[in-house]
Structure formats: C-alpha cells, structure tokens
XYZ file of C-alpha atoms in Angstrom:
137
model
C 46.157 45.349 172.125
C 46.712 49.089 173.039
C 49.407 51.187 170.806
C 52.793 51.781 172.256
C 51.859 55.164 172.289
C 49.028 54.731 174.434
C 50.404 52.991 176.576
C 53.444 55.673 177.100
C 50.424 58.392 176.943
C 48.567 56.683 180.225
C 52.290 55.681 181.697
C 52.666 59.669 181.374
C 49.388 60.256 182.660
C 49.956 58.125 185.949
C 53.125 59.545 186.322
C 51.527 63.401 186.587
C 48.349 62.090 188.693
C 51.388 60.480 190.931
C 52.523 64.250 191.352
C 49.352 65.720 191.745
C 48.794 63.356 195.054
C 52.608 64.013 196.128
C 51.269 67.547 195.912
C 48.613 67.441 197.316
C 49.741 65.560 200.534
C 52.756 68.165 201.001
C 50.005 71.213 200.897
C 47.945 69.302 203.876
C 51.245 68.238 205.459
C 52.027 72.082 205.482
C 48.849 73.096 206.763
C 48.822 70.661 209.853
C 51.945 71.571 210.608
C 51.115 75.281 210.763
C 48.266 74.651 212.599
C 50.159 72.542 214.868
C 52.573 75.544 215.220
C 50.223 77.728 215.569
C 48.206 76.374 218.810
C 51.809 75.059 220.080
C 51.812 76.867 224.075
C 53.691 80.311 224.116
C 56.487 78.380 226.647
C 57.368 76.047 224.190
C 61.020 75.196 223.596
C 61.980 77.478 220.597
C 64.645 75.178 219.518
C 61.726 72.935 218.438
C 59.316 75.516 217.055
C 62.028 77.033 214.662
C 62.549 73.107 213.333
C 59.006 72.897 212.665
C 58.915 76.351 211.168
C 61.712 75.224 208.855
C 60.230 71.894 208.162
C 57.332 73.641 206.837
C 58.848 76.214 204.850
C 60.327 73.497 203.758
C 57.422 71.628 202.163
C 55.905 74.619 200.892
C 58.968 75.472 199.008
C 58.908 71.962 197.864
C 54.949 71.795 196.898
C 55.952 75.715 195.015
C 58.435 74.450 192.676
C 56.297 71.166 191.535
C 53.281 73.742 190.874
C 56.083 76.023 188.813
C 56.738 73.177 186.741
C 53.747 72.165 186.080
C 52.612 75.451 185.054
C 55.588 74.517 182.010
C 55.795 77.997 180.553
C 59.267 76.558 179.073
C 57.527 77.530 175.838
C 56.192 81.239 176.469
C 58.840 83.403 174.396
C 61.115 86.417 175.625
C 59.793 89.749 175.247
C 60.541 93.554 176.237
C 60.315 94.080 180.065
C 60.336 97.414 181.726
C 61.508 97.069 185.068
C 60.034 99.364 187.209
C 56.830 99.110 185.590
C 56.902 95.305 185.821
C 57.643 95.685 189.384
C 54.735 97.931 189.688
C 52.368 95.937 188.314
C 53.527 93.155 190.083
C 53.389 95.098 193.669
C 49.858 96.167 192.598
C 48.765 92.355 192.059
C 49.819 90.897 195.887
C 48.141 91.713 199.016
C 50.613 94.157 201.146
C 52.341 95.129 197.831
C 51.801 98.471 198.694
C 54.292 98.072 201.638
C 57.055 98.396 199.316
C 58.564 100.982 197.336
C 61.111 100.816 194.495
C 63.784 103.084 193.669
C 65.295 101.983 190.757
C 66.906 103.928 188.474
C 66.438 104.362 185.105
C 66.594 101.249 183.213
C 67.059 99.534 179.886
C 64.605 97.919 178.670
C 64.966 93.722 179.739
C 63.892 90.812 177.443
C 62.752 88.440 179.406
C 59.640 85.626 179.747
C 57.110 87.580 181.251
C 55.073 84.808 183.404
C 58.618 83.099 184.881
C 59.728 86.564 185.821
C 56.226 87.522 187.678
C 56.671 85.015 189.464
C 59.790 84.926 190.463
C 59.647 88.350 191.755
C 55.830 87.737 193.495
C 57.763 84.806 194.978
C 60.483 87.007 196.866
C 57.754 89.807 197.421
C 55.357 87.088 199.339
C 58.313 85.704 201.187
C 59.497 89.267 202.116
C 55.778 90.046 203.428
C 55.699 86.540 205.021
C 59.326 86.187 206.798
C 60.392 90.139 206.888
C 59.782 93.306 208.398
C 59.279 96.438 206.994
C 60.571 98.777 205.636
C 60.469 96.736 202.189
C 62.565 98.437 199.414
C-alpha cells in the first residue's frame, strides 16, 4: 500500500499536470482566436472584433499569471535595486525596448525581488509595445 505521502505527492502532481493542460489549451485558444482575428474581412462589424480582441487578451492575461506562478519565485529574497539601471537593463532585454526612454530622476536605491520586479515591468513594457503608440516614456 502506497504512503500517505505518496499518495498526496502524485495527488500534487496531477493537480500541476491538470494546470499545465489548462495552460496549454488557453495558449492555443489564444492563438486561434488571433488568427481568427486576424483573417476576419476589413468590413467586419467592429463591435464584434473589439469582443474578440478582449476575449483574447483576456486568455493571455489568464495563461500569464498561471506561468508567473508557476515560476514560484515566492522564495528569491529582496535585494538593492537601482531604478534606472534596472529599467535599462530591462529595456535592453525586449524587442522594441529601445522605443522608450526614461527620465527618472535621481533615485534611492529600492530593495526589492529582482525576478518579480523584471517582470512586472517587461510585462507593462510588452503591453505598451503591443496595445500603445509611441512616444513611450
């Protein structure tokens, strides 16, 4: 007879792979669904292509905060974080990060966890680059 530990262990292990395929079905869900918008006619009611567009953004917002907690960085400690050169490496990391430009002003230094922060900000960055127009500040 298995341990009562095992048996949690492979309960917890079912519940993840459950996730995983949740997951996994929102991404392709999202991807049809921009496709679909995508090859929709140019005439098409807009009413109905803004409800899509929400729909998916939606999902993908959905299928982005399973994958940040999965990532479970709960544990990663605070440390020293200088703004504007956090935002600079940051900027330098996404495609179109060079659209932006910062103006901060002189700062304190932040203590903060690191990963949760980068992304975070590469989070508002893509959406700004995906949703905006320039100029980005």
């Amino acid at each position: 007879m298995p341990s009562t530990n095992s048996m949690g262990t492979a309960r917890a292990n079912r519940a993840r792979l459950s996730d995983v395929a949740t997951i996994l079905a929102l991404t392709v869900t999202g991807l049809c669904a921009d496709l679909a918008i995508e090859l929709l006619p140019e005439d098409q009611n807009p009413d109905l292509v803004a409800s899509l567009l929400a729909s998916t953004r939606q999902m993908t917002s959905l299928v982005d905060r399973f994958i940040d907690y999965a990532r479970d960085d709960a544990e990663e400690r605070p440390g020293p974080v200088l703004l504007p050169t956090f935002l600079g490496e940051i900027l330098a990391g996404i495609a179109g990060g060079e659209a932006f430009s910062q103006d901060l002003a002189p700062m304190p230094t932040l203590t903060q966890r690191r990963a949760a922060l980068g992304r975070l900000v590469a989070n508002l960055v893509e959406n700004a680059l995906r949703y905006g127009q320039p100029p980005y500040v």
